[in-house]
Short mmCIF file of C-alpha atoms in Angstrom, two decimals:
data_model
loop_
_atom_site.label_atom_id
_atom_site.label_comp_id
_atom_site.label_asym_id
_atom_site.label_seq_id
_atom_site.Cartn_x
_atom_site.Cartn_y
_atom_site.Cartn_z
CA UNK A 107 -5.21 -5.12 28.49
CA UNK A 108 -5.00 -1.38 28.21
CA UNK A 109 -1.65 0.33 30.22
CA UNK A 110 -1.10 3.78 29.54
CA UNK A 111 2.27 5.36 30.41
CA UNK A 112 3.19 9.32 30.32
CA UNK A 113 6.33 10.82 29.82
CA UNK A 114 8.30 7.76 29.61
CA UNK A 115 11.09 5.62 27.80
CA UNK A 116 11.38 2.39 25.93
CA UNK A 117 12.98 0.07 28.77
CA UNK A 118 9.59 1.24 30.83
CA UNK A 119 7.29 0.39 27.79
CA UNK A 120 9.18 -2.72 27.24
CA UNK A 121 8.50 -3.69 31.18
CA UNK A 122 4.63 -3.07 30.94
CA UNK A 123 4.75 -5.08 27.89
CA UNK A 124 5.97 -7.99 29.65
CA UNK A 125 3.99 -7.60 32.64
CA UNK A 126 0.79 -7.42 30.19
CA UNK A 127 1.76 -10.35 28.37
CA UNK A 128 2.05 -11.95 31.82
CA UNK A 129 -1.34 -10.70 33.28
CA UNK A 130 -3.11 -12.13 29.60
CA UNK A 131 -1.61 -15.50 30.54
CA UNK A 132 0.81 -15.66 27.78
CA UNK A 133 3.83 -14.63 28.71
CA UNK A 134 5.42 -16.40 25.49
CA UNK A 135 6.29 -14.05 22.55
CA UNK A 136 4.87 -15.75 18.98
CA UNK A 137 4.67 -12.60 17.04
CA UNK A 138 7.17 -13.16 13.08
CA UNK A 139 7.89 -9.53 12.93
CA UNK A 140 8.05 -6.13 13.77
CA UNK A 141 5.54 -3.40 12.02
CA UNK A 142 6.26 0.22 12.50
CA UNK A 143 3.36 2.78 11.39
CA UNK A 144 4.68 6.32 10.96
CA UNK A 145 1.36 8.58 10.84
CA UNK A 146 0.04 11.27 12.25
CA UNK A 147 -2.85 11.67 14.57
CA UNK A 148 -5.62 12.46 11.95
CA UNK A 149 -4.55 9.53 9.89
CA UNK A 150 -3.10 6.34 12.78
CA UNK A 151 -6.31 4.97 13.35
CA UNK A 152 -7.60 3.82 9.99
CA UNK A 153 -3.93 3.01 9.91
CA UNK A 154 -3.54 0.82 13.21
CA UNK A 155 -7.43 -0.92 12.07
CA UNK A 156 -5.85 -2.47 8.69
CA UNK A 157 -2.86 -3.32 10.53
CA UNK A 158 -4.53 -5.05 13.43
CA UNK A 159 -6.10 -6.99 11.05
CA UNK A 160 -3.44 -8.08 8.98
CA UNK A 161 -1.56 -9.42 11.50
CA UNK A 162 -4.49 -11.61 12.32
CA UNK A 163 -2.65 -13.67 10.05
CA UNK A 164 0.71 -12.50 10.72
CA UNK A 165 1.13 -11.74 14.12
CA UNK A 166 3.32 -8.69 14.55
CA UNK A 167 4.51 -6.24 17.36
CA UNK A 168 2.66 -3.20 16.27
CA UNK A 169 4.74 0.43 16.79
CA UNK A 170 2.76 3.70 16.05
CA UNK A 171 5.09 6.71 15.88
CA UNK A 172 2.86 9.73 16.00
CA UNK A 173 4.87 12.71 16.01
CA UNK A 174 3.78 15.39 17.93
CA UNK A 175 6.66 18.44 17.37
CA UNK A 176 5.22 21.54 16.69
CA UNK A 177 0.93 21.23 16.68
CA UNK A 178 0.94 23.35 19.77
CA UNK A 179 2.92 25.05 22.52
CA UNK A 180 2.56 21.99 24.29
CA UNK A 181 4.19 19.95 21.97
CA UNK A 182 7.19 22.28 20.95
CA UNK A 183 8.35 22.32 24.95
CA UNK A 184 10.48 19.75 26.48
CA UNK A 185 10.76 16.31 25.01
CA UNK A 186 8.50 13.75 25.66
CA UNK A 187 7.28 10.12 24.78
CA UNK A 188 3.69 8.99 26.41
CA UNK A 189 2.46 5.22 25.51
CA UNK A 190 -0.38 3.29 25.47
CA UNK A 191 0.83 -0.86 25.42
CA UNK A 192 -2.07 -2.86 23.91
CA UNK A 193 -2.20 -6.51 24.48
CA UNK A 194 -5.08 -9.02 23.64
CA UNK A 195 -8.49 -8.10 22.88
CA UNK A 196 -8.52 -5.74 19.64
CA UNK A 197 -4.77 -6.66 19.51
CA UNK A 198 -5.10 -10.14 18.80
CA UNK A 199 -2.41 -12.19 19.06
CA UNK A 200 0.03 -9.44 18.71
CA UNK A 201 1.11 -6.21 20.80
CA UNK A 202 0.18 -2.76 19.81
CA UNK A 203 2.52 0.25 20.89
CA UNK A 204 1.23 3.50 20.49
CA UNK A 205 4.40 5.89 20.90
CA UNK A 206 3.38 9.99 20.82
CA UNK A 207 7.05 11.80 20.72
CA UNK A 208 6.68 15.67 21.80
CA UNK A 209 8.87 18.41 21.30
CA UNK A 210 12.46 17.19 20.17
CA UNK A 211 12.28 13.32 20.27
CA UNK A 212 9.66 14.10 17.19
CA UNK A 213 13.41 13.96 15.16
CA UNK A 214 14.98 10.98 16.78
CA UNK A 215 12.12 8.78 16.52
CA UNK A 216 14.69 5.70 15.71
CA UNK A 217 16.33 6.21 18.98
CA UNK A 218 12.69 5.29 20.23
CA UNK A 219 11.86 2.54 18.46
CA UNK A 220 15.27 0.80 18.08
CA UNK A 221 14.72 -0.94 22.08
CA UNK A 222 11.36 -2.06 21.35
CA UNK A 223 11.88 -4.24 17.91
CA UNK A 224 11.67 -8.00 18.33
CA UNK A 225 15.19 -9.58 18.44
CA UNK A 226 16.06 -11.45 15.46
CA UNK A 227 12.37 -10.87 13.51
CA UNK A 228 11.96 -8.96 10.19
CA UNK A 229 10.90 -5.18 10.93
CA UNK A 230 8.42 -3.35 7.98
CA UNK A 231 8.29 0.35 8.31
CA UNK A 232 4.65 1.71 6.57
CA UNK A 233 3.82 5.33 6.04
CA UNK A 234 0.68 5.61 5.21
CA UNK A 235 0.16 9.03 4.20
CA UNK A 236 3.54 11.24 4.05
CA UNK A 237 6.61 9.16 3.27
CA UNK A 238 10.02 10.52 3.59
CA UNK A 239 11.58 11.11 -0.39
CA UNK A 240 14.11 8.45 0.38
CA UNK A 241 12.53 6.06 2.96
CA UNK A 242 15.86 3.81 2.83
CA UNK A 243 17.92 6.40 3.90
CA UNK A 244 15.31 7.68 6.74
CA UNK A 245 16.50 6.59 10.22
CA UNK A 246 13.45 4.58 10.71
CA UNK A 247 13.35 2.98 7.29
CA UNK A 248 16.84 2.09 7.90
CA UNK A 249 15.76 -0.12 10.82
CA UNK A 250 13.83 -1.86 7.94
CA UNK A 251 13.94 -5.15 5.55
CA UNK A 252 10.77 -3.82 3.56
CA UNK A 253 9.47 -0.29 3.42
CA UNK A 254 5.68 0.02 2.88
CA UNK A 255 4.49 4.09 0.88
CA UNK A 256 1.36 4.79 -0.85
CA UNK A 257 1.58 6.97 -3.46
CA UNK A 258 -2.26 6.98 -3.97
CA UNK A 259 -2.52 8.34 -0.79
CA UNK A 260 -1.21 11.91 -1.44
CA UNK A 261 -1.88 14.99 -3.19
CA UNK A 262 0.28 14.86 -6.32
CA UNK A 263 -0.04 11.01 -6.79
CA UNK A 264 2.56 11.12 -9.94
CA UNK A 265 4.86 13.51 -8.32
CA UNK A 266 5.13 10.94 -5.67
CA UNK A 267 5.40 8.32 -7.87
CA UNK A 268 8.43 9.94 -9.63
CA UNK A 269 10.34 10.56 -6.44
CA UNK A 270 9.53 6.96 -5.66
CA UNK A 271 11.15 5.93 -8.81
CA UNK A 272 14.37 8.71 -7.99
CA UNK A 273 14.77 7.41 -4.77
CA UNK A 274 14.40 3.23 -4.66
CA UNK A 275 16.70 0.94 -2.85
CA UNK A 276 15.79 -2.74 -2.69
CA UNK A 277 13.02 -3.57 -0.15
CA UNK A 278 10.72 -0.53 -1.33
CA UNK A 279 7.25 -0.91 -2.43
CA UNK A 280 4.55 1.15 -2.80
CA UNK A 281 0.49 -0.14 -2.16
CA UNK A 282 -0.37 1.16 -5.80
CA UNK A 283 1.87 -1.29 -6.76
CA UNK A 284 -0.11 -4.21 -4.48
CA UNK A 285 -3.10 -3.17 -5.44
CA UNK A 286 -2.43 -4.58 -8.96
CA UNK A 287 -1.83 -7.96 -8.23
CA UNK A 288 -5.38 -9.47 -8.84
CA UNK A 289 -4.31 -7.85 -12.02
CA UNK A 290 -1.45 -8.81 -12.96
CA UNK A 291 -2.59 -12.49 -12.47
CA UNK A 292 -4.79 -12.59 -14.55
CA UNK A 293 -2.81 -10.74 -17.10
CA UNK A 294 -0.64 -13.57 -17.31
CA UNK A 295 -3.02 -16.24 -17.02
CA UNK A 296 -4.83 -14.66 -20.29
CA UNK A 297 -1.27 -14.51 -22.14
CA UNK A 298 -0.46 -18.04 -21.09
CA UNK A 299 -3.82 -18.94 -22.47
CA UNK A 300 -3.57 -16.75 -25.79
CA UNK A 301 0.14 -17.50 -26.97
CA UNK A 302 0.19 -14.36 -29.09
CA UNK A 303 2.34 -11.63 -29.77
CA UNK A 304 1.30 -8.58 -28.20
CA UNK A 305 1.34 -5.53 -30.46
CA UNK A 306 0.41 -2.70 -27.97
CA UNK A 307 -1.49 -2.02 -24.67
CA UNK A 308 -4.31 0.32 -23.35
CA UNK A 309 -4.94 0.89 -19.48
CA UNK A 310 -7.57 2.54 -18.86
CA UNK A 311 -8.43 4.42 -15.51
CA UNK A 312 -9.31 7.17 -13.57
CA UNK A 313 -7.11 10.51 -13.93
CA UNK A 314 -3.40 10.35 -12.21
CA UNK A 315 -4.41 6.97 -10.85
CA UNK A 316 -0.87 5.68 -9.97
CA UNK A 317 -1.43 2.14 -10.41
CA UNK A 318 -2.11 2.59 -13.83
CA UNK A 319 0.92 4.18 -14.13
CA UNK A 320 2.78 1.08 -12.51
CA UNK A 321 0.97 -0.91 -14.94
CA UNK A 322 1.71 0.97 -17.74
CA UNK A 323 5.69 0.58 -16.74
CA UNK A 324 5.19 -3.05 -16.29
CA UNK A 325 3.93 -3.65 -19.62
CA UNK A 326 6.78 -1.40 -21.11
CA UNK A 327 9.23 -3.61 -19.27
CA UNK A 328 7.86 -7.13 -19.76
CA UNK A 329 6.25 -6.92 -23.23
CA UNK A 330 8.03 -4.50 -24.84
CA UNK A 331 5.45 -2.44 -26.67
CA UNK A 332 4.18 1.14 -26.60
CA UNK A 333 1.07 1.82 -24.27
CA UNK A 334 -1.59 3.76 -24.70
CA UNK A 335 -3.31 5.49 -20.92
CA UNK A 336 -7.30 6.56 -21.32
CA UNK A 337 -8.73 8.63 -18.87
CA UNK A 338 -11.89 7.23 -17.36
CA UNK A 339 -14.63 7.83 -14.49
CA UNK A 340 -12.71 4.45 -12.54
CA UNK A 341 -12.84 3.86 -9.29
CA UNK A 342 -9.05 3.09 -10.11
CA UNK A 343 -8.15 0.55 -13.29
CA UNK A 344 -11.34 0.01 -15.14
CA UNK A 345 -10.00 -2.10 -17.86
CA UNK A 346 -6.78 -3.40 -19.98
CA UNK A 347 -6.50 -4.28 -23.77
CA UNK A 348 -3.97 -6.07 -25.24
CA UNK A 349 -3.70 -6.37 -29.11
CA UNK A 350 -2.56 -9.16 -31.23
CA UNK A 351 -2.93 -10.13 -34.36
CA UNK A 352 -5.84 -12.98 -33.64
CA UNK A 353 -7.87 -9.81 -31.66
CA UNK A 354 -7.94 -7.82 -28.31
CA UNK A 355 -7.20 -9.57 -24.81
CA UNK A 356 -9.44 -7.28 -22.29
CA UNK A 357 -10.30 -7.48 -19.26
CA UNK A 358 -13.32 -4.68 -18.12
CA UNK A 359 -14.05 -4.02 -14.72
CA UNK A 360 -16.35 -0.75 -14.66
CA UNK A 361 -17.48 -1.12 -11.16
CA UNK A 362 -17.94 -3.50 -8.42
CA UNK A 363 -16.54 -6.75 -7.58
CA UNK A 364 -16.87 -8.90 -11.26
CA UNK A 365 -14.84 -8.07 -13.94
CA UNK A 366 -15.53 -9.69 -17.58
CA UNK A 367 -12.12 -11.67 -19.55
CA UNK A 368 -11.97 -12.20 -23.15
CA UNK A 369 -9.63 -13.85 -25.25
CA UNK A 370 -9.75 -14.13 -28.73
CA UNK A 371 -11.47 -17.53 -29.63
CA UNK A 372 -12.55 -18.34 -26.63
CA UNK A 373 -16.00 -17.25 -24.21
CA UNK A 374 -16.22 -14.23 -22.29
CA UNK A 375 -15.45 -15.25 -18.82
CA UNK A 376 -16.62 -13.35 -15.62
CA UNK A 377 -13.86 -13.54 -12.49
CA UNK A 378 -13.50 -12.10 -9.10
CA UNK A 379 -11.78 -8.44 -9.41
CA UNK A 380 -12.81 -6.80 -6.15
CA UNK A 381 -11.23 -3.43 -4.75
CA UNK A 382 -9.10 -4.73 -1.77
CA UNK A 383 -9.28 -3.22 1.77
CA UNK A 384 -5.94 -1.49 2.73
CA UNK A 385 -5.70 -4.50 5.21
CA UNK A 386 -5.82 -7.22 2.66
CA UNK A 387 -3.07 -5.10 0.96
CA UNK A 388 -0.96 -4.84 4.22
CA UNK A 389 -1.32 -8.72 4.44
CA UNK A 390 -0.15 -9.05 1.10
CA UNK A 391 3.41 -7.14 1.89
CA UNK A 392 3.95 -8.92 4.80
CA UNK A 393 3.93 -12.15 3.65
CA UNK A 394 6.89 -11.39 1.44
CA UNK A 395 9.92 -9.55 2.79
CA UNK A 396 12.48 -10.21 -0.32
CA UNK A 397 13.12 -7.09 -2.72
CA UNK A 398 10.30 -6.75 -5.38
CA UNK A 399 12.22 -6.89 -8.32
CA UNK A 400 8.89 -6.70 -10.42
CA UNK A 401 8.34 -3.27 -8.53
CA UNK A 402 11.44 -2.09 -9.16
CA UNK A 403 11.63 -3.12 -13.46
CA UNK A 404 7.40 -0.70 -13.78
CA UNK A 405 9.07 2.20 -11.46
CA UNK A 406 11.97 2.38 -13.41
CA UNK A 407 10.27 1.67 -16.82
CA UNK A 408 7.78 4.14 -16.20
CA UNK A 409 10.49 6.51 -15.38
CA UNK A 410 12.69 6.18 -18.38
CA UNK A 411 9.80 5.61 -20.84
CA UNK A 412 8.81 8.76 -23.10
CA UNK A 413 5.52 10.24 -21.87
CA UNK A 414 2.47 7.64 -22.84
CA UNK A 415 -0.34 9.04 -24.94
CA UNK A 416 -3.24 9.76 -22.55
CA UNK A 417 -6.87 10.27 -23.64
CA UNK A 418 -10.11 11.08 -22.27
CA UNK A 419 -12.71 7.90 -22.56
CA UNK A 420 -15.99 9.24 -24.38
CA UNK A 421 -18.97 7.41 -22.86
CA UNK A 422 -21.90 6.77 -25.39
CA UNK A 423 -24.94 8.56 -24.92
CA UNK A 424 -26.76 5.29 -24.02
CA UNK A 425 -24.48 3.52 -21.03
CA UNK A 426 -24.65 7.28 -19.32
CA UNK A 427 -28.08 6.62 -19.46
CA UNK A 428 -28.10 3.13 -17.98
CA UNK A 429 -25.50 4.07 -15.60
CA UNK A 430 -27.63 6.91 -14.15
CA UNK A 431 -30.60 4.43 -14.26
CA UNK A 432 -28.26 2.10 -11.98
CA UNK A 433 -27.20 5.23 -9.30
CA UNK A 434 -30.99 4.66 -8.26
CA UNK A 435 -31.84 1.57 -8.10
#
C-alpha cells in the first residue's frame, strides 16, 4: 500500500503509517531497527533496491531523506516535506518512508526524522554517495549506533578514505571495508593453515581501489610487515601474496566468481570469491551494530603508515592474448 502525502509533517506520516499497517492486516510492528538513507534523487533508488532487500532478512523501517534545497526555484521557496509511506508489497515486511525536504528543512533534516525512528530499536544512518567529513558529528549520524559511507563510491576514492581515517568515532564503517570480508576469511584461514612467519605482503588491484588500501592497513596492523600495492586491470582486489620462508600464500582472483588458494605444501584449491551486490553488503552491516574495531586498527594503520610502494602489473604478451580470446567467446 502506496499513500502519498504533500507538504506535510512527521506526526501525519506517522498516522498514515499506522493506518497502512492497519489496512495490510498487520497492525503489529516486527521491524529490529531503524535505516536512514541520505541520497539524492539521481542516486535513492539503486539505494532504496539494496536496502529493501536487505532487510528481507532484517526487517527495518526504511527513511529516505532526499534533499531538495536549491535544484530549482521551486525548491529554494518555502519549506516543505512531501512523503510517500510504503507498506507491504516491494516493502516486505518492513515500512519504507520516502521524505523529500524543500527549501529550508533541506538543513534540519534530523528535526524530520527524529519522530519517525522506532522506539527503543538500533537506528543505521547510510550515505551512499556523499557523506558528510564527520558523519558522527552530523545531526543525522548523531541519531545513529552505526554509520554506513562508501568511499568507493566517490570521485577521489583515497581523499575520502583519508578524511574517513581524520574523522572516525566508534560505530563508523565504510562498504570498502565490507567488501573485504570474503577476504579477509580466507586470509586467516590460509595463515591458520600455514603457521609461518610472514615476511611481507603484495595486494594487488585496480588503481585507487580503496579496499586495497584497507587491506593494505590491515596487514600493516595485524602482521606487522611492509606491503607492497601493484596496480592491475581488477575489477577491485585481484589477488594477495604473502611471503614466508616455506613460499608464497596467494590467493588470485582475476575475474569472476572463483578465485584459486595456494599454500606452500599443499594443492591449489579453488573457493567461492564472488563480487557482492551492495545489498549483500548492506546485510552484512546490519547484522552487527558494535564498533568495528578491525575497521578502525586498517584506517588508522593506513593513515600513519609511510606511503606503500605501488607498481604497475605488466601482463605477458600471451594471457593478453587469451584474455582478448575470452572477451569473445
Amino acid at each position: 500500500m502506496n499513500t502519498d502525502l504533500t507538504n506535510t509533517t512527521s506526526s501525519r506520516i506517522n498516522s498514515a503509517l499506522v493506518q497502512a499497517r492497519r489496512a495490510a492486516g498487520s497492525p503489529a510492528v516486527g521491524m529490529v531497527l531503524t535505516l536512514v538513507i541520505v541520497t539524492d534523487e539521481a542516486n535513492h533508488y539503486d539505494a532504496l533496491k539494496a536496502a529493501g532487500d536487505a532487510s528481507r532478512e532484517h526487517p527495518a523501517r526504511i527513511l529516505v531523506v532526499i534533499k531538495r534545497s536549491g535544484r530549482s526555484p521551486r525548491d529554494r521557496g518555502t519549506a516543505r516535506l512531501d512523503a510517500e509511506v510504503r507498506v507491504g508489497g516491494d516493502s516486505g515486511s518492513g515500512e519504507t518512508v520516502l521524505l523529500r525536504l524543500h527549501g529550508e528543512l533541506a538543513d534540519h533534516a534530523d528535526s524530520v526524522v527524529l519522530p519517525l525512528l522506532l522506539p527503543d530499536a538500533p537506528v543505521v544512518v547510510w550515505w551512499p554517495v556523499d557523506a558528510p567529513a564527520d558523519p558522527a558529528q552530523d545531526p543525522l549520524g548523531a541519531l545513529a549506533q552505526r554509520r554506513i559511507t562508501d568511499s568507493y563510491a566517490v570521485e577521489q576514492p583515497l581523499r575520502e578514505l583519508a578524511v574517513r581515517a581524520t574523522s572516525y568515532a566508534p560505530g563508523d564503517t565504510d562498504l570498502a571495508w565490507t567488501r573485504l570480508t570474503p577476504w579477509r576469511s580466507m586470509l586467516a584461514a590460509a595463515l591458520d593453515q600455514a603457521r609461518t612467519a610472514i615476511t611481507s605482503a603484495v595486494v594487488e588491484s585496480e588503481a585507487d581501489n580503496p579496499s586495497a588500501e584497507l587491506l593494505a592497513g590491515w596487514f600493516a596492523d595485524r602482521l606487522k610487515v611492509p606491503v607492497e600495492q601493484v596496480v592491475t586491470n581488477g575489477p577491485v582486489v585481484t589477488a594477495v601474496r604473502l611471503h614466508t620462508a616455506d613460499g608464497e600464500i596467494h590467493i588470485d582472483r582475476p575475474d569472476g566468481p572463483l578465485a584459486s588458494l595456494a599454500i606452500p605444501g599443499q594443492p591449489t584449491r579453488t573457493l567461492a570469491l564472488k563480487v557482492r551486490t551492495t545489498a549483500e553488503l548492506i546485510a552484512e552491516e546490519l547484522r552487527r551494530l558494535d564498533p568495528d574495531e578491525a575497521y578502525a586498527a586498517a584506517l588508522r594503520a593506513r593513515a600513519t603508515s609511510p606511503a606503500p610502494e605501488i607498481r604497475a602489473k605488466v601482463t605477458p604478451p600471451a594471457e593478453i592474448r587469451k584474455n582478448q580470446e575470452h572477451e569473445h567467446v
